[in-house]
Coordinates of C-alpha atoms and ligand atoms in Angstrom, one line a residue:
Chain N
M1 CA -51.3 15.3 97.1
I2 CA -52.7 12.4 95.1
W3 CA -56.5 11.7 96.1
N4 CA -56.7 8.1 94.5
S5 CA -53.2 6.9 93.8
K6 CA -54.7 3.5 92.8
I7 CA -56.2 5.0 89.7
E8 CA -54.0 8.2 89.1
C9 CA -50.9 6.1 88.8
M10 CA -52.2 3.0 87.6
S11 CA -50.0 1.3 84.7
R12 CA -51.1 2.3 81.4
D13 CA -51.6 -1.6 80.8
E14 CA -54.0 -1.8 83.8
M15 CA -55.8 1.3 83.0
R16 CA -56.5 0.1 79.6
I17 CA -58.0 -3.3 80.8
L18 CA -60.2 -1.3 83.5
Q19 CA -61.4 1.1 80.7
G20 CA -62.5 -2.0 78.4
E21 CA -64.5 -3.4 81.3
K22 CA -66.1 -0.3 81.9
L23 CA -66.7 0.4 78.4
R24 CA -68.4 -2.7 77.8
K25 CA -70.8 -2.1 80.7
I26 CA -71.8 1.3 80.1
V27 CA -72.2 0.6 76.1
A28 CA -74.7 -2.3 77.2
H29 CA -76.5 -0.1 79.7
A30 CA -76.9 2.9 77.1
Y31 CA -78.2 0.3 74.4
Q32 CA -80.6 -1.4 76.6
N33 CA -82.2 1.7 78.6
S34 CA -81.7 4.4 76.0
P35 CA -83.9 4.3 72.7
F36 CA -81.7 6.8 71.3
Y37 CA -78.6 4.8 71.6
K38 CA -80.1 1.8 70.6
S39 CA -81.4 3.0 67.4
R40 CA -78.0 5.0 66.8
F41 CA -76.3 1.6 67.4
D42 CA -78.6 -0.2 65.0
E43 CA -78.1 2.3 62.2
H44 CA -74.5 2.0 62.9
G45 CA -74.7 -1.9 62.7
V46 CA -73.0 -2.1 66.0
K47 CA -73.8 -4.3 69.1
P48 CA -72.9 -4.2 72.6
E49 CA -71.2 -7.7 71.9
D50 CA -68.9 -6.4 69.5
I51 CA -67.1 -4.6 72.3
H52 CA -64.5 -6.4 74.0
T53 CA -61.5 -4.1 74.8
I54 CA -61.2 -0.1 75.2
D55 CA -59.9 -0.6 71.2
D56 CA -63.2 -1.4 70.1
I57 CA -64.4 2.1 70.9
V58 CA -63.7 3.2 67.3
K59 CA -66.7 0.8 66.4
L60 CA -69.0 3.0 67.9
P61 CA -70.8 6.1 66.3
F62 CA -70.5 9.7 67.7
T63 CA -72.7 11.9 69.6
T64 CA -72.8 15.5 69.0
K65 CA -74.3 18.5 70.4
Q66 CA -77.1 18.5 67.9
D67 CA -78.2 15.2 69.4
L68 CA -78.5 16.8 73.1
R69 CA -80.6 19.5 71.4
D70 CA -82.9 17.0 69.0
N71 CA -83.4 15.0 72.3
Y72 CA -84.2 17.8 74.5
P73 CA -85.1 17.7 77.4
F74 CA -85.1 14.0 78.7
N75 CA -84.9 11.6 75.8
M76 CA -81.4 10.7 76.1
M77 CA -81.8 9.5 79.5
A78 CA -80.9 5.9 80.1
V79 CA -82.6 5.6 83.6
P80 CA -86.0 6.3 84.5
M81 CA -86.5 10.1 85.8
S82 CA -87.1 8.8 89.2
D83 CA -83.6 7.8 89.2
I84 CA -82.4 11.0 88.1
V85 CA -81.4 13.4 91.2
R86 CA -80.1 16.5 89.6
L87 CA -80.4 18.4 86.2
H88 CA -78.1 20.9 84.8
A89 CA -78.4 22.8 81.5
S90 CA -76.1 25.1 79.6
S91 CA -77.3 28.0 77.5
G92 CA -78.8 27.1 74.0
T93 CA -77.3 28.1 70.9
T94 CA -80.6 29.1 69.1
G95 CA -83.2 28.7 71.6
K96 CA -83.2 25.3 73.1
P97 CA -80.5 24.7 76.0
I98 CA -79.0 21.3 76.5
V99 CA -79.9 19.2 79.7
V100 CA -78.0 16.8 81.6
G101 CA -79.4 14.7 84.1
Y102 CA -77.3 12.8 86.8
T103 CA -78.1 9.7 89.0
E104 CA -76.6 9.6 92.4
T105 CA -73.8 7.7 91.5
D106 CA -72.9 10.2 88.6
I107 CA -72.7 13.0 91.2
E108 CA -70.5 11.0 93.1
N109 CA -68.3 10.2 90.2
W110 CA -68.2 13.7 88.9
T111 CA -67.3 14.9 92.8
E112 CA -64.7 12.1 92.8
G113 CA -62.9 13.9 89.7
I114 CA -63.1 17.2 91.2
A115 CA -61.8 15.9 94.4
R116 CA -58.8 14.6 92.4
C117 CA -58.3 18.2 90.6
F118 CA -58.3 19.8 94.0
S119 CA -56.0 17.3 96.0
A120 CA -53.6 17.7 92.8
Y121 CA -53.7 21.7 93.6
G122 CA -52.2 21.0 97.1
L123 CA -55.7 21.7 99.1
D124 CA -57.0 19.5 101.7
K125 CA -59.4 19.6 104.9
N126 CA -57.5 22.5 106.1
D127 CA -58.5 24.9 103.4
M128 CA -61.5 27.5 102.9
I129 CA -62.2 27.3 99.3
Q130 CA -64.2 30.3 97.9
V131 CA -66.7 29.0 95.0
S132 CA -67.1 32.2 92.8
Y133 CA -68.5 30.4 90.1
G134 CA -72.3 30.7 89.3
Y135 CA -74.6 28.3 91.3
G136 CA -77.7 27.3 89.3
L137 CA -78.1 25.5 86.0
F138 CA -74.5 26.2 85.3
T139 CA -72.4 23.1 86.6
G140 CA -69.6 25.3 87.8
G141 CA -71.0 26.5 91.3
L142 CA -72.4 23.3 92.6
G143 CA -69.8 20.9 90.8
A144 CA -66.9 22.8 92.7
H145 CA -69.3 23.0 95.7
Y146 CA -69.5 19.3 96.1
G147 CA -65.7 18.9 95.4
V148 CA -64.9 21.0 98.4
Q149 CA -66.9 19.1 100.6
K150 CA -65.7 15.7 99.3
I151 CA -62.1 16.8 100.1
G152 CA -63.3 17.9 103.5
A153 CA -62.3 21.7 103.0
T154 CA -64.7 24.5 104.0
V155 CA -66.7 25.6 101.2
I156 CA -67.7 29.3 101.0
P157 CA -70.6 29.5 98.4
T158 CA -70.1 33.0 97.5
G159 CA -71.7 32.4 94.0
S160 CA -70.5 34.6 91.0
G161 CA -70.9 38.7 91.1
N162 CA -71.1 41.1 94.1
T163 CA -67.4 41.7 94.0
E164 CA -67.3 43.8 97.0
K165 CA -68.8 41.2 99.2
Q166 CA -66.7 38.6 97.7
L167 CA -63.6 40.7 98.6
Q168 CA -64.8 41.6 102.0
L169 CA -65.5 37.6 102.8
M170 CA -62.1 36.5 101.5
Q171 CA -60.2 38.7 103.9
D172 CA -62.8 38.4 106.9
F173 CA -62.9 34.6 106.3
G174 CA -59.2 34.0 105.2
S175 CA -60.2 32.2 102.1
T176 CA -57.1 30.1 101.1
A177 CA -58.4 29.3 97.5
I178 CA -60.7 30.6 94.9
A179 CA -62.7 28.8 92.3
C180 CA -63.9 31.3 89.3
T181 CA -63.3 32.0 85.5
P182 CA -59.9 33.4 84.9
S183 CA -61.1 36.5 83.6
Y184 CA -63.3 37.3 86.8
A185 CA -60.0 36.5 88.9
L186 CA -58.3 39.2 86.8
Y187 CA -61.3 41.5 87.3
M188 CA -61.0 40.9 91.1
T189 CA -57.3 42.0 90.9
E190 CA -58.2 45.3 89.6
E191 CA -60.9 45.8 92.3
I192 CA -58.2 45.1 94.9
R193 CA -55.9 47.5 93.6
K194 CA -58.7 50.4 93.3
R195 CA -59.9 49.5 97.0
N196 CA -56.3 50.0 98.2
I197 CA -57.0 46.4 100.0
D198 CA -53.5 45.3 101.6
M199 CA -52.5 41.9 100.2
N200 CA -51.6 40.8 103.8
N201 CA -55.2 40.6 104.4
I202 CA -55.6 38.2 101.8
K203 CA -54.6 34.5 102.3
L204 CA -55.4 33.0 98.9
K205 CA -52.5 30.6 97.8
V206 CA -54.4 28.6 95.0
G207 CA -56.6 29.8 92.2
I208 CA -59.0 27.1 90.7
F209 CA -59.5 28.5 87.0
G210 CA -61.9 27.1 84.3
A211 CA -64.9 27.5 82.2
E212 CA -63.2 29.6 79.5
P213 CA -59.8 29.5 77.7
W214 CA -56.9 31.4 79.3
T215 CA -53.3 32.0 78.5
D216 CA -49.8 31.5 80.2
N217 CA -49.7 35.5 80.4
M218 CA -52.8 35.3 82.3
R219 CA -51.6 32.7 84.6
K220 CA -48.2 34.7 85.1
E221 CA -50.3 37.8 85.9
L222 CA -52.7 35.9 88.3
E223 CA -49.8 34.4 90.1
E224 CA -48.1 37.6 90.5
K225 CA -51.0 39.9 91.4
L226 CA -52.7 37.4 93.9
Q227 CA -49.7 35.5 95.1
I228 CA -51.4 32.1 94.2
K229 CA -50.4 29.1 92.2
A230 CA -53.2 29.3 89.4
Y231 CA -54.4 26.1 88.2
D232 CA -56.4 25.0 85.2
I233 CA -59.7 22.7 85.9
Y234 CA -61.2 21.1 82.9
G235 CA -64.8 20.2 82.2
L236 CA -68.2 20.5 80.1
T237 CA -71.7 20.0 81.0
E238 CA -72.3 17.2 78.6
I239 CA -69.7 15.0 80.0
S240 CA -70.5 16.2 83.6
G241 CA -69.0 19.7 84.5
P242 CA -66.0 21.0 86.0
G243 CA -63.3 18.4 87.1
V244 CA -62.9 16.1 84.0
G245 CA -59.5 16.9 84.5
G246 CA -57.2 19.3 86.1
E247 CA -53.5 20.4 86.3
C248 CA -51.1 19.0 89.1
E249 CA -48.3 21.0 90.9
C250 CA -46.1 20.6 87.6
Q251 CA -48.6 22.5 85.6
C252 CA -47.5 20.6 82.7
G253 CA -50.9 19.6 81.2
T254 CA -54.2 19.0 82.5
H255 CA -54.5 15.5 83.7
L256 CA -57.7 13.9 82.6
W257 CA -59.6 11.3 84.8
E258 CA -59.6 8.7 82.1
D259 CA -61.2 6.0 84.3
L260 CA -64.3 8.2 84.1
F261 CA -63.9 10.1 81.0
Y262 CA -62.3 8.2 78.3
P263 CA -60.6 10.8 75.9
E264 CA -59.9 10.2 72.0
I265 CA -58.6 12.7 69.6
V266 CA -59.9 12.2 66.0
D267 CA -59.1 14.4 63.0
P268 CA -62.5 16.7 62.7
E269 CA -62.8 16.0 59.0
T270 CA -62.2 12.2 58.7
L271 CA -63.3 11.7 62.3
Q272 CA -60.3 8.8 62.4
P273 CA -58.2 8.9 65.2
V274 CA -54.9 10.8 65.0
A275 CA -51.4 9.6 65.5
P276 CA -50.6 9.5 69.3
G277 CA -49.4 12.9 70.4
E278 CA -51.0 14.9 67.3
K279 CA -53.4 17.7 67.5
G280 CA -57.2 16.9 66.9
E281 CA -60.5 17.0 68.0
L282 CA -61.0 16.0 71.8
V283 CA -63.9 13.2 72.0
F284 CA -65.0 11.8 75.6
T285 CA -67.0 8.6 76.3
T286 CA -68.2 8.8 79.9
L287 CA -67.3 5.3 81.2
D288 CA -69.2 5.7 84.6
K289 CA -72.1 7.8 84.0
W290 CA -75.4 6.0 83.9
G291 CA -78.3 8.8 83.9
M292 CA -77.2 10.0 80.7
P293 CA -74.1 8.3 78.9
M294 CA -72.1 10.2 76.5
I295 CA -70.6 7.8 73.9
R296 CA -68.0 9.4 71.9
Y297 CA -69.2 12.9 72.2
R298 CA -67.5 15.5 70.1
T299 CA -66.3 18.3 72.2
R300 CA -65.2 20.6 69.1
D301 CA -62.3 21.5 71.4
L302 CA -59.0 21.0 69.4
T303 CA -56.1 19.7 71.4
C304 CA -53.3 16.7 71.8
L305 CA -52.7 14.0 74.3
N306 CA -49.7 13.0 76.3
Y307 CA -49.5 9.6 77.6
E308 CA -46.1 9.9 79.4
K309 CA -45.8 9.7 83.2
C310 CA -46.0 12.9 84.6
A311 CA -43.1 14.4 87.0
C312 CA -45.9 14.5 89.9
G313 CA -46.1 10.5 89.9
R314 CA -49.5 10.2 88.3
T315 CA -49.7 8.1 85.0
A316 CA -53.2 9.7 84.0
V317 CA -52.8 11.2 80.4
R318 CA -52.1 15.0 80.2
M319 CA -53.9 17.3 77.6
S320 CA -52.4 20.3 76.2
K321 CA -54.3 23.6 76.5
I322 CA -57.3 24.0 74.2
M323 CA -55.9 25.2 71.0
G324 CA -59.2 26.3 69.4
R325 CA -62.3 24.7 67.9
S326 CA -63.4 22.7 65.4
D327 CA -66.6 24.7 64.9
D328 CA -67.1 28.5 65.0
M329 CA -68.1 28.7 68.8
M330 CA -66.3 31.3 70.8
I331 CA -66.0 31.6 74.5
I332 CA -66.3 35.2 75.4
R333 CA -66.4 36.2 78.9
G334 CA -67.1 32.7 79.9
V335 CA -69.8 32.5 77.8
N336 CA -70.5 30.2 74.6
V337 CA -71.4 32.4 71.8
F338 CA -72.2 30.8 68.3
P339 CA -72.5 33.4 65.2
S340 CA -75.5 31.4 64.4
Q341 CA -77.1 32.7 67.3
V342 CA -76.6 36.5 66.5
E343 CA -77.8 35.5 63.1
S344 CA -81.1 34.2 64.1
I345 CA -81.5 37.3 66.6
L346 CA -80.5 39.9 63.6
L347 CA -83.2 38.1 61.5
E348 CA -86.0 39.0 64.2
F349 CA -85.2 42.8 63.2
P350 CA -87.0 44.2 60.1
E351 CA -84.6 47.3 60.4
Y352 CA -81.1 45.4 60.1
E353 CA -79.7 43.7 57.1
P354 CA -79.2 40.1 57.7
Y355 CA -75.3 40.6 57.5
F356 CA -73.0 40.9 60.7
F357 CA -69.5 40.5 61.6
I358 CA -68.2 39.8 64.9
E359 CA -65.0 40.8 66.4
V360 CA -63.7 39.5 69.9
D361 CA -60.4 40.7 71.5
R362 CA -59.1 41.0 74.7
V363 CA -58.4 44.4 76.2
N364 CA -57.3 44.9 79.9
N365 CA -57.8 41.2 80.4
T366 CA -61.7 41.7 79.4
D367 CA -63.0 40.1 76.5
T368 CA -64.5 42.9 74.0
F369 CA -67.6 41.7 71.9
V370 CA -68.1 44.0 68.7
I371 CA -71.0 43.0 66.3
Q372 CA -70.6 45.1 63.1
V373 CA -74.3 45.3 61.6
E374 CA -76.1 47.2 58.6
V375 CA -79.1 49.2 58.9
K376 CA -81.6 48.8 55.8
P377 CA -81.7 51.7 53.7
E378 CA -85.1 52.8 54.5
Y379 CA -84.4 52.8 58.1
Y380 CA -81.7 55.3 58.3
T381 CA -82.9 58.8 59.3
D382 CA -81.8 62.2 60.0
Q383 CA -82.1 61.6 63.9
I384 CA -79.3 60.3 65.7
N385 CA -81.4 59.1 68.9
Q386 CA -83.4 56.8 66.6
L387 CA -80.2 54.8 65.6
V388 CA -79.0 54.8 69.0
K389 CA -82.2 53.4 70.1
L390 CA -82.2 50.7 67.4
R391 CA -78.8 49.7 68.5
Q392 CA -79.5 49.8 72.1
R393 CA -82.7 47.2 71.4
L394 CA -80.4 44.8 69.5
A395 CA -77.7 44.6 72.1
S396 CA -80.3 44.0 74.7
R397 CA -82.0 41.1 72.6
I398 CA -78.5 39.7 72.6
Q399 CA -77.8 40.1 76.1
S400 CA -81.1 38.1 76.9
V401 CA -80.4 35.3 74.8
I402 CA -77.0 34.8 75.0
G403 CA -76.0 36.2 78.1
I404 CA -73.5 38.9 77.3
Q405 CA -73.6 42.5 76.2
P406 CA -72.4 43.2 72.8
D407 CA -71.0 46.4 71.6
I408 CA -73.1 47.1 68.3
K409 CA -71.4 49.1 65.9
I410 CA -73.6 50.2 62.8
V411 CA -71.4 50.3 59.5
E412 CA -72.1 51.9 56.3
P413 CA -74.0 50.0 53.7
N414 CA -72.4 47.4 51.7
T415 CA -69.4 47.2 53.8
I416 CA -69.9 43.8 55.6
E417 CA -68.7 41.0 53.3
R418 CA -71.8 39.3 51.4
S419 CA -70.5 35.9 50.2
T420 CA -72.7 33.0 48.6
G421 CA -70.8 30.3 50.2
K422 CA -69.6 30.1 53.8
A423 CA -68.7 33.5 54.8
K424 CA -66.1 34.3 57.4
R425 CA -68.5 35.8 60.1
A426 CA -66.2 36.4 63.1
I427 CA -62.6 37.1 63.9
D428 CA -61.0 36.4 67.3
H429 CA -57.8 38.4 68.1
R430 CA -57.4 36.9 71.2
K431 CA -54.3 34.7 71.8
F432 CA -54.7 31.4 73.5
E433 CA -51.5 29.6 72.5
Chain F
M1 CA -91.4 77.2 55.1
L2 CA -90.8 73.3 54.5
I3 CA -87.6 72.5 52.7
R4 CA -85.9 69.3 52.0
Q5 CA -82.7 67.9 53.5
L6 CA -80.1 65.0 52.9
S7 CA -79.1 63.2 55.7
V8 CA -76.2 61.0 55.1
F9 CA -75.2 58.1 57.9
L10 CA -71.4 58.2 58.4
E11 CA -69.0 55.9 60.3
N12 CA -66.5 58.0 62.7
R13 CA -63.6 57.6 60.4
Q14 CA -61.3 60.1 59.3
G15 CA -61.9 61.7 55.9
K16 CA -65.4 60.5 55.8
F17 CA -67.0 64.0 55.5
A18 CA -64.5 65.3 53.1
E19 CA -65.5 62.4 50.9
I20 CA -68.9 63.4 50.7
A21 CA -68.0 67.0 50.1
R22 CA -65.5 66.0 47.3
L23 CA -68.0 63.8 45.5
L24 CA -70.7 66.7 45.6
G25 CA -68.2 69.1 44.7
N26 CA -66.9 67.2 41.5
N27 CA -70.6 67.0 40.3
D28 CA -71.1 70.6 40.7
I29 CA -73.3 70.5 43.5
N30 CA -73.0 73.1 46.1
M31 CA -73.9 72.7 49.9
K32 CA -75.4 75.5 51.2
A33 CA -75.4 74.6 54.6
F34 CA -74.6 71.4 56.7
T35 CA -74.0 70.0 60.1
V36 CA -72.7 66.7 61.6
S37 CA -73.8 65.3 64.6
E38 CA -72.4 62.2 66.1
S39 CA -72.3 59.3 68.7
A40 CA -69.5 57.3 69.7
D41 CA -69.0 55.5 66.7
F42 CA -71.0 57.0 63.9
G43 CA -72.4 60.2 63.0
I44 CA -75.1 61.8 60.6
A45 CA -74.2 64.5 58.3
R46 CA -77.4 66.9 57.4
I47 CA -76.8 68.6 54.2
I48 CA -78.8 71.4 52.3
V49 CA -78.1 71.9 48.6
E50 CA -79.9 74.0 46.0
R51 CA -83.5 72.8 45.5
E52 CA -83.1 71.7 42.1
K53 CA -80.1 69.7 42.8
I54 CA -81.3 67.8 45.8
D55 CA -82.5 64.9 43.5
S56 CA -79.4 64.5 41.8
A57 CA -77.4 64.8 45.0
Y58 CA -79.5 62.1 46.5
N59 CA -78.9 59.7 43.5
L60 CA -75.5 60.4 43.3
L61 CA -74.6 59.6 47.1
K62 CA -77.0 56.5 46.7
S63 CA -75.0 55.2 43.8
H64 CA -71.8 55.7 45.9
S65 CA -73.3 53.1 48.4
Y66 CA -74.1 55.9 51.2
A67 CA -77.0 55.5 53.6
V68 CA -79.0 58.7 52.4
S69 CA -82.4 59.9 53.2
I70 CA -84.6 63.0 52.6
H71 CA -86.5 64.6 55.2
Q72 CA -88.7 67.9 55.2
V73 CA -87.2 70.3 57.7
N74 CA -88.4 73.9 58.5
Y75 CA -86.4 76.9 57.0
L76 CA -86.6 80.1 58.8
N77 CA -85.2 83.3 57.3
S78 CA -85.2 85.5 60.2
P79 CA -84.0 88.9 60.6
N80 CA -80.4 89.3 62.0
Q81 CA -81.5 91.4 65.1
P82 CA -81.7 90.8 69.0
G83 CA -84.7 88.9 70.1
A84 CA -86.0 87.7 66.6
M85 CA -85.0 84.1 67.4
A86 CA -86.6 83.9 70.9
V87 CA -90.0 85.0 69.5
A88 CA -89.8 82.0 67.2
M89 CA -88.9 79.5 69.7
E90 CA -91.7 81.0 72.2
E91 CA -94.3 80.3 69.7
L92 CA -93.2 76.8 69.1
C93 CA -92.9 76.1 72.9
K94 CA -96.5 77.4 73.5
A95 CA -97.9 75.2 70.8
G96 CA -96.0 72.1 72.4
V97 CA -93.7 71.7 69.3
S98 CA -90.1 70.6 70.5
I99 CA -87.0 70.9 68.7
E100 CA -85.1 67.8 67.8
Y101 CA -82.3 69.7 66.3
M102 CA -81.3 73.1 64.7
Y103 CA -78.6 74.7 62.8
A104 CA -78.0 78.1 61.3
F105 CA -75.8 79.4 58.3
A106 CA -75.1 82.8 57.0
D107 CA -75.6 84.2 53.5
D108 CA -73.5 87.1 52.4
A109 CA -76.1 88.4 50.0
S110 CA -78.6 89.4 52.9
H111 CA -78.3 90.4 56.5
N112 CA -80.9 87.8 57.6
S113 CA -79.9 84.5 59.7
H114 CA -81.0 81.3 57.9
L115 CA -82.1 78.6 60.3
V116 CA -82.9 75.0 59.6
I117 CA -85.2 73.6 62.3
R118 CA -86.4 70.0 62.8
T119 CA -89.1 69.6 65.2
S120 CA -91.4 66.9 66.6
N121 CA -94.3 68.5 64.4
D122 CA -92.7 70.1 61.2
E123 CA -96.3 70.8 59.8
L124 CA -97.4 72.5 62.7
A125 CA -93.9 74.4 63.2
N126 CA -94.5 75.5 59.5
Q127 CA -97.7 77.2 60.1
I128 CA -96.5 78.8 63.2
L129 CA -93.2 80.1 61.8
S130 CA -95.2 81.3 58.7
E131 CA -97.6 83.5 60.8
L132 CA -95.1 85.1 62.8
Ligands
LIG501 ZN1 -48.6 15.8 86.8

């Protein structure tokens, strides 16, 4: 089903006109009401009057995650805080998180995006959707929650964790869809098997998976084991949250809701637009987000866009699966991890050398996160317990800052590569293409 | 009495201990005793060499990038007869000294058993053991 066929199936020409009108308005709003954007545009020598059509977007400067950090918490807001009805935040890279504020209209538009996704997955008011994304500062839980209510379905707000209860309610209530990370869904399939749960008691028909990269093999496995159709939902906190785009029944790319979130693909080195269909970095401009507009926000996600009309009838542009990052961020078990975070934590410990190497892999559908470190010579001892404790302290500290527990592997001195230039500090063995 | 022991950090990889044994052997350093204790992914080799060679062994391992350290441990030369060790352990226990680790080695030249004992208080343990 198509939630908003007027928009989702609009001709490309009409869409570009609509985008141009919306861009003019949001740029004028940002310039007039956000000191951050005013000074950024002034530095760049561009005025709202220079924007006529959507093609003029290339005249505007980019925004980055660093801008969000530098303006923490509220300096990027373009409305008085009294007009902000909700805040969300994502975990910080080195200390500070990033904060996003929404007006009532922003929440409505975000929810509209999610409603389009859910409809595209074939869900409607007759469905019962279990939201197993985390609720709270993370956008996943509340975002999906509002989307479920918007399409008139029943929301089961289980949140993340407590798998036993999740599986119990899934059977008792007869959940017809579940929204969670694909790795958590795979973990659930394991638990279903271990507990000998009869698949006849599970009524799921759709899985709504996002917040981390996943592969076609994972899709196949989830679809077989849970007897569902597994769909991608894409989004990021900076742009609003999940529901910036989603797959349709054709599962041939993620439709982006480009009347709300305008996508561009640029070369991450030159920052120039790439030729249509070419791979590059995804950049978003929020065309209808007033609390904290994002103008040409660099997502660092690498992908490509396909503007051909889809077999489902939608003209909304389709994005390929994310093919990687243009920075060194990794998403491990759904959590954003930057090597620079590990570095700054390591520097808090006098016992460790400031060198490390991160190894990420996926074993039995769970991400592994190994950090190799070296202990300084004077801290080696004849007692194994002391090293075990030292290792545990580092693992706990990383868990509390980043949010996931690493395996710390102490290696022999001078094993980790020292390099004066840009050392390769991580390797990701997972395959996402 | 207190003697000095070498401790070498080793990753759990095949042949790691052989590497050290070969290195010491090639440099004419004899290991009188050793033990390896390990966790899941690393181990610590504790090695006793002849007293006059311990510093050169240390420097040799260090120059080959090993994480090596020297610690004082108790050495007990106890008669090889039933109950001899029990007495030593009881005395340490009475004094509130706990054992961190311990290993024994044999010596063809005597009929005594040789024990290396690392305790929570090696100075006190030394005093107690020498009064046995
Ligand atoms: Zn489609």
